[in-house]
Amino acid sequence: MAVQQRKTVVTETTTTTKNVDHQVGKTWGRDRDVSFGTILISLGILVMSPIWVLYTYISCNGYQCAMSAPALEIYNAPDALIALKTLLARELPTFSPYAARLFFTWLTFQAVLYAFLPAQIGYGQRTPAGHLLPYKVNGLLAWIISHAIYAAGGLYFGWWKLSIIHDNWGGLLIAANAYGYFLTFFCYIKAHLFPSHAADRKFSGSFIYDLLMGIEFNPRFGKYFDFKLFHNGRPGIVAWTMIDLSFAAAQYQKIGYVSNSMILLNLLHATYVLDFFYNEDWYLRTIDIAHDHFGFYLAWGDSVWLPWLYTLQSHYLVRNTVDLTPVQFGFIFAVGFTGYFIFRSVNHQKDIVRSTNGECMIWGKPAKVIRTSYVTSDGKTHKSLLLCSGYWGLSRHFNYVGDLLISLAMCMTCGTKHLLPYFYIIYMTILLLHRIQRDHTRCKGKYGKYWEEYMKVVPYKLIPYVY
């Protein structure tokens, strides 16, 4: 998968062919033909995802993050319908003009930073239609500027309290949902009327599935303003650490100190986020950019699901103080940073192999690679590599082992009293197992016989000798 990176350029061999012995570009990428069952599941996701976010908000805002409490209140009431109406009237977030201004000012500010800050130019993987698209890589600088302004405005100038996000959380949820739904339908219409790369669109024939998973692969304004990279990285992941800091400030205002569990959580989240932005060029070749189309799944997901549910532990800790013992703190720290070491080391091996075209050493031995070719829908053949030594010889997705360890450590900062803060590790496990299957389907379609060979060399999907 040869791409131009920030420091190294690997030239990809491209030829035009009419007769090939494996499947062409139109057979890989997002699904075209979906079953009735898939459509029903898609409808369920569209309906239940916003309900679940609201339920977690109500659980934390009104019930100290006790996940079962709202449901039990309704179940134990003499009249469940009246109890439900009363609960919703009392606990649902309400529209706030100030919170709406706050959200859309934040969104606009991030768009300005994305468009105008100095940037390296990175390149993603070649799309099924044969495009090799450029991306502006300036997320780390945007993160630094955003957090510097947030801290200076709260600590030095007194423009706002550092707990401003926490204090307006319900109103921000309303504003983010409004934008997420707007973006979803705008992109659906854009895909039909003025797509950025028409040949990379995928139509399933189902309005529900296309709305959820998206039609356009890389919707853009102009050459560089990429919807996927912007919405996942900027209003979503830049906000992640800022939300944590705001909830930590709220905890300080509430109890007079910041607990060591909140500090550790902020450290783990910040490590993950800063790694993302430091290696933003690498992210261009992950499944979010290289496979997913842009629909509700990413448009609403990046606007609402990510900032509200990925930060659940900080919501919990501001309401339920957890003071870890030194042994507990050290153990959770060790789990988290062992996971981070695995995560980064695994991905670094693949980056080294890509940048050297496989001419490198992995664990002191020459890298073992399968040299492949694949065809895009424009009829051109391209060369690529499948690494099958080092971590990538242990399993096809050993990087996810690190991801899951980091996720578990984040949840463990909240102790064991409630289940809700562990939603993140449960969700990540389901997400990554599903991604493994999606990646298998995509790679089988893309690489054909080469993927079959790779599966024989590396038979395990995630955990060696287990799965």
Short mmCIF file of C-alpha atoms in Angstrom, two decimals:
data_model
loop_
_atom_site.label_atom_id
_atom_site.label_comp_id
_atom_site.label_asym_id
_atom_site.label_seq_id
_atom_site.Cartn_x
_atom_site.Cartn_y
_atom_site.Cartn_z
CA MET A 1 0.00 0.00 0.00
CA ALA A 2 2.42 2.57 -1.23
CA VAL A 3 1.68 6.13 -0.25
CA GLN A 4 3.44 9.44 0.12
CA GLN A 5 4.13 9.95 3.80
CA ARG A 6 5.43 12.97 5.66
CA LYS A 7 9.04 11.80 5.53
CA THR A 8 9.20 9.03 2.97
CA VAL A 9 7.80 8.57 -0.49
CA VAL A 10 7.24 5.08 -1.87
CA THR A 11 6.39 4.92 -5.54
CA GLU A 12 3.49 2.68 -6.41
CA THR A 13 3.65 0.66 -9.58
CA THR A 14 0.57 1.16 -11.73
CA THR A 15 -0.29 -0.52 -15.00
CA THR A 16 -3.38 -0.73 -17.14
CA THR A 17 -4.83 -4.17 -17.64
CA LYS A 18 -7.90 -5.76 -19.14
CA ASN A 19 -7.40 -9.38 -18.17
CA VAL A 20 -6.66 -10.10 -14.53
CA ASP A 21 -6.87 -13.26 -12.47
CA HIS A 22 -8.54 -11.70 -9.44
CA GLN A 23 -11.42 -9.42 -8.66
CA VAL A 24 -11.51 -5.84 -9.83
CA GLY A 25 -12.02 -2.67 -7.86
CA LYS A 26 -15.80 -2.68 -8.09
CA THR A 27 -15.92 -5.78 -5.85
CA TRP A 28 -14.16 -4.26 -2.86
CA GLY A 29 -15.05 -1.33 -0.66
CA ARG A 30 -18.39 -0.76 1.05
CA ASP A 31 -21.18 -3.28 0.41
CA ARG A 32 -23.41 -2.68 -2.61
CA ASP A 33 -25.92 -5.45 -2.09
CA VAL A 34 -27.39 -5.79 1.40
CA SER A 35 -29.89 -8.24 2.84
CA PHE A 36 -33.24 -7.46 4.43
CA GLY A 37 -31.74 -8.43 7.78
CA THR A 38 -28.92 -5.91 7.32
CA ILE A 39 -31.46 -3.20 6.54
CA LEU A 40 -33.40 -4.01 9.72
CA ILE A 41 -30.20 -3.86 11.78
CA SER A 42 -29.35 -0.55 10.12
CA LEU A 43 -32.77 0.84 11.05
CA GLY A 44 -32.21 -0.32 14.61
CA ILE A 45 -28.87 1.52 14.77
CA LEU A 46 -30.42 4.71 13.38
CA VAL A 47 -33.18 4.62 15.98
CA MET A 48 -31.42 3.22 19.03
CA SER A 49 -28.09 5.07 18.91
CA PRO A 50 -29.59 8.51 19.74
CA ILE A 51 -31.85 6.91 22.36
CA TRP A 52 -28.85 5.26 24.03
CA VAL A 53 -26.91 8.53 24.15
CA LEU A 54 -29.92 10.24 25.76
CA TYR A 55 -30.30 7.35 28.21
CA THR A 56 -26.66 7.63 29.32
CA TYR A 57 -27.11 11.38 29.72
CA ILE A 58 -30.19 10.86 31.90
CA SER A 59 -28.47 8.12 33.91
CA CYS A 60 -25.52 10.36 34.72
CA ASN A 61 -27.32 13.67 35.07
CA GLY A 62 -30.13 12.42 37.28
CA TYR A 63 -28.99 9.10 38.76
CA GLN A 64 -25.24 9.34 39.47
CA CYS A 65 -24.50 7.22 36.35
CA ALA A 66 -26.42 4.23 37.75
CA MET A 67 -27.36 2.67 34.44
CA SER A 68 -30.36 0.66 35.64
CA ALA A 69 -31.89 3.41 37.80
CA PRO A 70 -34.05 5.19 35.17
CA ALA A 71 -35.43 1.89 33.87
CA LEU A 72 -36.14 0.62 37.39
CA GLU A 73 -37.96 3.83 38.30
CA ILE A 74 -40.30 3.32 35.36
CA TYR A 75 -40.66 -0.44 35.97
CA ASN A 76 -41.55 0.00 39.65
CA ALA A 77 -44.03 2.82 39.08
CA PRO A 78 -47.79 2.05 39.32
CA ASP A 79 -48.29 3.59 35.87
CA ALA A 80 -45.23 3.10 33.68
CA LEU A 81 -46.40 5.50 30.95
CA ILE A 82 -46.96 8.36 33.39
CA ALA A 83 -43.62 7.59 35.05
CA LEU A 84 -41.88 7.71 31.67
CA LYS A 85 -43.45 11.05 30.79
CA THR A 86 -42.52 12.48 34.20
CA LEU A 87 -38.95 11.24 33.93
CA LEU A 88 -38.48 12.66 30.43
CA ALA A 89 -39.97 16.00 31.39
CA ARG A 90 -37.62 16.20 34.36
CA GLU A 91 -34.40 14.79 32.90
CA LEU A 92 -34.26 15.43 29.14
CA PRO A 93 -31.78 18.14 28.14
CA THR A 94 -33.29 21.43 27.01
CA PHE A 95 -32.30 23.77 24.23
CA SER A 96 -29.92 26.54 25.30
CA PRO A 97 -29.12 29.44 22.96
CA TYR A 98 -25.82 29.93 24.78
CA ALA A 99 -24.84 26.26 24.40
CA ALA A 100 -25.82 26.37 20.72
CA ARG A 101 -23.61 29.42 20.16
CA LEU A 102 -20.83 27.67 22.05
CA PHE A 103 -21.07 24.53 19.91
CA PHE A 104 -21.26 26.25 16.53
CA THR A 105 -18.50 28.71 17.45
CA TRP A 106 -16.35 25.72 18.37
CA LEU A 107 -17.22 23.93 15.12
CA THR A 108 -16.47 27.03 13.02
CA PHE A 109 -13.20 27.65 14.87
CA GLN A 110 -12.05 24.09 14.20
CA ALA A 111 -12.99 24.42 10.51
CA VAL A 112 -10.92 27.61 10.26
CA LEU A 113 -7.93 25.91 11.91
CA TYR A 114 -8.28 22.89 9.61
CA ALA A 115 -8.45 25.04 6.48
CA PHE A 116 -5.82 27.69 7.23
CA LEU A 117 -3.19 26.34 9.64
CA PRO A 118 0.12 25.30 8.05
CA ALA A 119 -0.11 21.65 7.11
CA GLN A 120 1.86 18.70 5.83
CA ILE A 121 0.17 16.93 2.92
CA GLY A 122 -0.48 13.25 3.53
CA TYR A 123 -2.03 10.63 1.27
CA GLY A 124 -4.47 7.86 2.04
CA GLN A 125 -4.81 4.47 0.39
CA ARG A 126 -5.89 4.26 -3.20
CA THR A 127 -9.67 4.18 -3.44
CA PRO A 128 -11.64 1.51 -5.34
CA ALA A 129 -11.98 3.99 -8.23
CA GLY A 130 -8.22 4.57 -8.30
CA HIS A 131 -7.95 7.96 -6.56
CA LEU A 132 -5.00 8.76 -4.30
CA LEU A 133 -6.30 11.72 -2.34
CA PRO A 134 -4.31 14.42 -0.49
CA TYR A 135 -5.12 15.43 3.08
CA LYS A 136 -4.12 18.35 5.24
CA VAL A 137 -2.28 17.04 8.28
CA ASN A 138 -2.26 19.77 10.92
CA GLY A 139 -4.28 18.26 13.76
CA LEU A 140 -1.54 18.43 16.40
CA LEU A 141 -1.14 22.17 15.90
CA ALA A 142 -4.93 22.61 16.05
CA TRP A 143 -5.04 20.61 19.29
CA ILE A 144 -2.29 22.73 20.89
CA ILE A 145 -3.91 26.04 19.87
CA SER A 146 -7.38 24.93 20.98
CA HIS A 147 -6.22 23.79 24.41
CA ALA A 148 -3.98 26.82 24.90
CA ILE A 149 -6.94 29.15 24.25
CA TYR A 150 -9.20 27.07 26.48
CA ALA A 151 -6.70 27.19 29.35
CA ALA A 152 -5.75 30.86 28.89
CA GLY A 153 -9.38 31.95 28.59
CA GLY A 154 -10.31 30.12 31.79
CA LEU A 155 -7.25 30.63 33.97
CA TYR A 156 -5.82 33.98 32.89
CA PHE A 157 -8.42 36.13 31.13
CA GLY A 158 -11.49 34.87 32.99
CA TRP A 159 -13.58 34.60 29.82
CA TRP A 160 -15.14 31.35 31.02
CA LYS A 161 -14.90 28.78 33.76
CA LEU A 162 -12.83 25.71 32.93
CA SER A 163 -15.97 23.71 33.70
CA ILE A 164 -17.82 25.46 30.85
CA ILE A 165 -18.34 22.24 28.86
CA HIS A 166 -19.56 20.32 31.89
CA ASP A 167 -21.86 23.19 32.87
CA ASN A 168 -23.53 23.28 29.43
CA TRP A 169 -23.46 19.56 28.69
CA GLY A 170 -27.20 19.12 28.08
CA GLY A 171 -27.52 22.12 25.78
CA LEU A 172 -24.41 21.05 23.88
CA LEU A 173 -26.00 17.62 23.35
CA ILE A 174 -29.03 19.24 21.70
CA ALA A 175 -26.84 21.39 19.43
CA ALA A 176 -24.56 18.49 18.48
CA ASN A 177 -27.55 16.32 17.57
CA ALA A 178 -28.98 19.08 15.39
CA TYR A 179 -25.70 19.37 13.53
CA GLY A 180 -25.18 15.61 13.29
CA TYR A 181 -28.57 15.08 11.66
CA PHE A 182 -28.11 18.07 9.36
CA LEU A 183 -24.72 16.75 8.23
CA THR A 184 -26.14 13.27 7.65
CA PHE A 185 -28.90 14.45 5.32
CA PHE A 186 -26.72 17.07 3.65
CA CYS A 187 -24.18 14.38 2.71
CA TYR A 188 -26.94 12.06 1.49
CA ILE A 189 -28.23 14.80 -0.84
CA LYS A 190 -24.73 15.86 -1.85
CA ALA A 191 -23.89 12.29 -2.88
CA HIS A 192 -26.78 12.36 -5.36
CA LEU A 193 -26.49 15.91 -6.68
CA PHE A 194 -22.86 17.03 -6.48
CA PRO A 195 -20.50 14.24 -5.37
CA SER A 196 -16.79 14.89 -4.97
CA HIS A 197 -15.73 11.60 -6.63
CA ALA A 198 -18.71 10.04 -8.35
CA ALA A 199 -16.94 6.80 -9.29
CA ASP A 200 -16.32 5.98 -5.61
CA ARG A 201 -19.98 6.19 -4.60
CA LYS A 202 -21.79 3.05 -3.50
CA PHE A 203 -25.58 2.68 -3.80
CA SER A 204 -27.16 -0.30 -2.03
CA GLY A 205 -30.71 0.32 -3.22
CA SER A 206 -31.79 0.83 0.40
CA PHE A 207 -32.42 4.37 1.64
CA ILE A 208 -31.93 3.21 5.24
CA TYR A 209 -28.58 1.50 4.64
CA ASP A 210 -27.26 4.29 2.43
CA LEU A 211 -28.28 6.90 5.01
CA LEU A 212 -26.51 4.97 7.79
CA MET A 213 -23.31 3.91 6.03
CA GLY A 214 -23.07 6.69 3.47
CA ILE A 215 -22.87 6.85 -0.30
CA GLU A 216 -19.86 9.08 -0.90
CA PHE A 217 -16.44 7.73 0.02
CA ASN A 218 -14.62 11.04 0.48
CA PRO A 219 -17.04 13.99 0.39
CA ARG A 220 -15.09 17.25 0.22
CA PHE A 221 -15.25 20.97 -0.23
CA GLY A 222 -12.56 21.80 -2.75
CA LYS A 223 -9.34 19.83 -2.92
CA TYR A 224 -8.46 19.46 0.76
CA PHE A 225 -11.47 19.95 3.07
CA ASP A 226 -12.25 16.29 3.69
CA PHE A 227 -15.40 15.62 5.70
CA LYS A 228 -14.17 12.37 7.25
CA LEU A 229 -10.81 13.60 8.50
CA PHE A 230 -12.23 16.91 9.73
CA HIS A 231 -15.25 15.62 11.63
CA ASN A 232 -13.51 12.70 13.28
CA GLY A 233 -10.34 14.56 14.17
CA ARG A 234 -11.40 18.10 14.96
CA PRO A 235 -14.77 18.64 16.64
CA GLY A 236 -14.57 15.03 17.85
CA ILE A 237 -11.09 14.07 19.02
CA VAL A 238 -9.77 17.58 19.77
CA ALA A 239 -12.81 17.96 22.03
CA TRP A 240 -12.19 14.61 23.75
CA THR A 241 -9.39 15.83 26.03
CA MET A 242 -11.01 19.24 26.50
CA ILE A 243 -14.20 17.56 27.74
CA ASP A 244 -12.14 15.53 30.22
CA LEU A 245 -10.39 18.65 31.49
CA SER A 246 -13.70 20.46 31.91
CA PHE A 247 -15.15 17.59 33.93
CA ALA A 248 -11.97 17.48 36.02
CA ALA A 249 -12.43 21.21 36.71
CA ALA A 250 -16.04 20.51 37.72
CA GLN A 251 -14.83 17.80 40.10
CA TYR A 252 -12.40 20.26 41.68
CA GLN A 253 -15.20 22.78 42.16
CA LYS A 254 -17.36 20.08 43.73
CA ILE A 255 -14.98 18.35 46.16
CA GLY A 256 -11.97 20.68 46.36
CA TYR A 257 -9.46 18.43 44.61
CA VAL A 258 -9.01 16.35 41.49
CA SER A 259 -8.95 12.63 42.29
CA ASN A 260 -6.04 10.47 41.19
CA SER A 261 -8.50 8.40 39.14
CA MET A 262 -9.54 11.51 37.19
CA ILE A 263 -5.89 12.45 36.70
CA LEU A 264 -5.05 8.96 35.43
CA LEU A 265 -8.06 8.98 33.10
CA ASN A 266 -6.99 12.34 31.67
CA LEU A 267 -3.47 10.99 31.20
CA LEU A 268 -4.65 7.86 29.37
CA HIS A 269 -7.07 9.77 27.14
CA ALA A 270 -4.48 12.47 26.39
CA THR A 271 -1.89 9.86 25.45
CA TYR A 272 -4.31 8.24 23.01
CA VAL A 273 -5.43 11.57 21.54
CA LEU A 274 -1.95 13.06 21.19
CA ASP A 275 -0.74 9.84 19.58
CA PHE A 276 -3.57 10.15 17.09
CA PHE A 277 -2.56 13.68 16.10
CA TYR A 278 1.20 13.06 16.18
CA ASN A 279 0.61 10.13 13.81
CA GLU A 280 -2.28 11.73 11.91
CA ASP A 281 -0.67 10.83 8.60
CA TRP A 282 -0.82 7.16 9.64
CA TYR A 283 -4.54 7.50 10.40
CA LEU A 284 -5.15 8.24 6.71
CA ARG A 285 -4.58 4.55 5.99
CA THR A 286 -6.89 3.13 8.67
CA ILE A 287 -10.35 1.69 8.12
CA ASP A 288 -12.17 4.95 8.96
CA ILE A 289 -10.57 6.75 6.02
CA ALA A 290 -9.66 3.84 3.76
CA HIS A 291 -12.95 1.92 3.87
CA ASP A 292 -15.89 3.71 5.51
CA HIS A 293 -18.21 5.91 3.49
CA PHE A 294 -19.64 9.06 5.05
CA GLY A 295 -23.16 8.68 6.36
CA PHE A 296 -24.95 8.80 9.72
CA TYR A 297 -22.39 6.33 11.11
CA LEU A 298 -19.62 8.93 10.85
CA ALA A 299 -21.52 12.23 10.48
CA TRP A 300 -23.71 11.86 13.57
CA GLY A 301 -21.24 9.48 15.20
CA ASP A 302 -18.35 11.98 15.15
CA SER A 303 -20.62 14.82 16.25
CA VAL A 304 -22.48 13.07 19.09
CA TRP A 305 -21.49 9.45 19.78
CA LEU A 306 -17.75 10.06 20.05
CA PRO A 307 -17.68 13.14 22.32
CA TRP A 308 -20.55 11.96 24.54
CA LEU A 309 -19.81 8.25 24.97
CA TYR A 310 -16.02 8.09 24.67
CA THR A 311 -15.80 10.46 27.65
CA LEU A 312 -18.29 8.60 29.87
CA GLN A 313 -15.62 7.84 32.49
CA SER A 314 -15.12 11.55 33.21
CA HIS A 315 -18.90 11.98 33.55
CA TYR A 316 -18.88 9.16 36.08
CA LEU A 317 -15.92 10.38 38.11
CA VAL A 318 -17.29 13.90 38.57
CA ARG A 319 -20.37 12.33 40.20
CA ASN A 320 -18.71 9.36 41.91
CA THR A 321 -15.32 10.17 43.40
CA VAL A 322 -12.89 7.24 43.13
CA ASP A 323 -9.64 7.48 45.09
CA LEU A 324 -7.33 4.73 43.87
CA THR A 325 -4.77 3.11 46.14
CA PRO A 326 -1.15 3.30 44.93
CA VAL A 327 -1.32 -0.36 43.92
CA GLN A 328 -4.55 0.16 41.96
CA PHE A 329 -3.17 3.28 40.30
CA GLY A 330 0.04 1.47 39.32
CA PHE A 331 -1.78 -1.58 37.98
CA ILE A 332 -4.19 0.45 35.84
CA PHE A 333 -1.29 2.61 34.62
CA ALA A 334 0.63 -0.54 33.65
CA VAL A 335 -2.34 -2.05 31.78
CA GLY A 336 -2.98 1.18 29.90
CA PHE A 337 0.58 1.90 28.85
CA THR A 338 1.31 -1.75 28.02
CA GLY A 339 -1.66 -1.50 25.68
CA TYR A 340 -0.35 1.75 24.26
CA PHE A 341 3.12 0.24 23.71
CA ILE A 342 1.61 -2.70 21.82
CA PHE A 343 -0.71 -0.44 19.82
CA ARG A 344 2.07 1.89 18.72
CA SER A 345 4.70 -0.82 18.15
CA VAL A 346 2.40 -2.91 15.96
CA ASN A 347 1.44 0.02 13.76
CA HIS A 348 5.05 1.21 13.58
CA GLN A 349 6.09 -2.12 12.08
CA LYS A 350 3.59 -1.73 9.27
CA ASP A 351 4.70 1.87 8.66
CA ILE A 352 8.35 0.80 8.40
CA VAL A 353 7.48 -1.93 5.91
CA ARG A 354 5.42 0.48 3.80
CA SER A 355 8.11 3.15 3.78
CA THR A 356 10.88 0.71 2.78
CA ASN A 357 8.83 -1.39 0.35
CA GLY A 358 9.45 -4.40 2.59
CA GLU A 359 13.25 -4.05 2.57
CA CYS A 360 13.71 -3.81 6.34
CA MET A 361 14.29 -5.80 9.51
CA ILE A 362 11.47 -6.81 11.86
CA TRP A 363 12.51 -8.19 15.23
CA GLY A 364 16.06 -8.62 13.95
CA LYS A 365 15.06 -10.59 10.85
CA PRO A 366 14.20 -9.59 7.27
CA ALA A 367 10.54 -8.68 7.04
CA LYS A 368 8.32 -11.38 5.56
CA VAL A 369 5.84 -9.94 3.11
CA ILE A 370 3.48 -11.16 0.45
CA ARG A 371 3.74 -8.96 -2.62
CA THR A 372 0.30 -8.48 -4.09
CA SER A 373 -1.47 -6.75 -6.92
CA TYR A 374 -5.02 -5.47 -7.09
CA VAL A 375 -7.18 -3.74 -9.69
CA THR A 376 -9.20 -0.55 -9.31
CA SER A 377 -12.37 0.18 -11.27
CA ASP A 378 -10.45 2.38 -13.73
CA GLY A 379 -8.76 -0.80 -15.01
CA LYS A 380 -5.32 -0.12 -13.51
CA THR A 381 -3.29 -2.66 -11.58
CA HIS A 382 -1.43 -1.60 -8.44
CA LYS A 383 1.17 -3.29 -6.25
CA SER A 384 0.96 -3.63 -2.49
CA LEU A 385 2.37 -5.55 0.49
CA LEU A 386 0.91 -7.79 3.19
CA LEU A 387 3.22 -8.02 6.22
CA CYS A 388 3.29 -11.46 7.86
CA SER A 389 6.13 -11.28 10.40
CA GLY A 390 6.69 -9.51 13.70
CA TYR A 391 3.43 -8.66 15.44
CA TRP A 392 1.65 -9.13 12.13
CA GLY A 393 2.78 -12.74 12.10
CA LEU A 394 1.06 -13.34 15.45
CA SER A 395 -2.36 -12.27 14.22
CA ARG A 396 -3.88 -10.14 11.47
CA HIS A 397 -5.05 -7.48 13.95
CA PHE A 398 -2.68 -7.65 16.92
CA ASN A 399 -2.87 -3.83 17.07
CA TYR A 400 -6.41 -4.28 18.40
CA VAL A 401 -5.02 -6.15 21.43
CA GLY A 402 -3.28 -2.91 22.41
CA ASP A 403 -6.41 -0.91 21.67
CA LEU A 404 -8.50 -3.12 23.95
CA LEU A 405 -5.99 -2.95 26.81
CA ILE A 406 -5.95 0.85 26.67
CA SER A 407 -9.75 0.91 26.59
CA LEU A 408 -9.97 -1.43 29.57
CA ALA A 409 -7.58 0.72 31.61
CA MET A 410 -9.66 3.82 30.90
CA CYS A 411 -12.73 2.09 32.30
CA MET A 412 -10.87 0.64 35.30
CA THR A 413 -10.17 4.15 36.60
CA CYS A 414 -13.84 4.23 37.65
CA GLY A 415 -13.67 1.26 40.00
CA THR A 416 -16.27 -1.50 39.96
CA LYS A 417 -19.37 0.00 41.56
CA HIS A 418 -21.28 0.69 38.31
CA LEU A 419 -21.38 -0.87 34.86
CA LEU A 420 -21.95 2.29 32.79
CA PRO A 421 -18.31 3.49 32.70
CA TYR A 422 -17.40 0.08 31.26
CA PHE A 423 -19.60 0.71 28.23
CA TYR A 424 -16.51 1.88 26.35
CA ILE A 425 -14.62 -1.44 26.55
CA ILE A 426 -17.80 -3.37 25.72
CA TYR A 427 -18.46 -1.14 22.73
CA MET A 428 -14.84 -1.23 21.54
CA THR A 429 -14.77 -5.03 21.72
CA ILE A 430 -17.90 -5.28 19.57
CA LEU A 431 -16.65 -2.56 17.20
CA LEU A 432 -13.22 -4.12 16.68
CA LEU A 433 -14.55 -7.65 16.22
CA HIS A 434 -16.93 -6.29 13.60
CA ARG A 435 -14.08 -4.37 11.97
CA ILE A 436 -12.04 -7.56 11.76
CA GLN A 437 -14.84 -9.16 9.75
CA ARG A 438 -15.32 -6.08 7.58
CA ASP A 439 -11.60 -5.89 6.90
CA HIS A 440 -11.55 -9.58 5.96
CA THR A 441 -14.39 -9.10 3.48
CA ARG A 442 -12.78 -6.03 1.96
CA CYS A 443 -9.29 -7.55 1.70
CA LYS A 444 -10.61 -10.78 0.24
CA GLY A 445 -12.34 -8.78 -2.46
CA LYS A 446 -9.34 -6.54 -3.02
CA TYR A 447 -6.46 -9.03 -2.95
CA GLY A 448 -8.17 -12.29 -3.95
CA LYS A 449 -5.70 -15.21 -4.04
CA TYR A 450 -3.06 -13.18 -2.20
CA TRP A 451 -5.39 -12.82 0.78
CA GLU A 452 -6.04 -16.55 0.77
CA GLU A 453 -2.27 -17.08 0.92
CA TYR A 454 -1.96 -14.54 3.73
CA MET A 455 -4.63 -16.30 5.81
CA LYS A 456 -2.67 -19.55 5.58
CA VAL A 457 0.50 -17.84 6.80
CA VAL A 458 -1.30 -15.85 9.54
CA PRO A 459 -4.33 -17.94 10.58
CA TYR A 460 -5.33 -15.99 13.72
CA LYS A 461 -7.50 -12.89 13.53
CA LEU A 462 -6.83 -11.25 16.91
CA ILE A 463 -5.37 -13.37 19.74
CA PRO A 464 -2.89 -16.12 18.76
CA TYR A 465 -4.21 -19.65 19.37
CA VAL A 466 -7.52 -18.23 20.60
CA TYR A 467 -9.21 -16.27 17.80
#
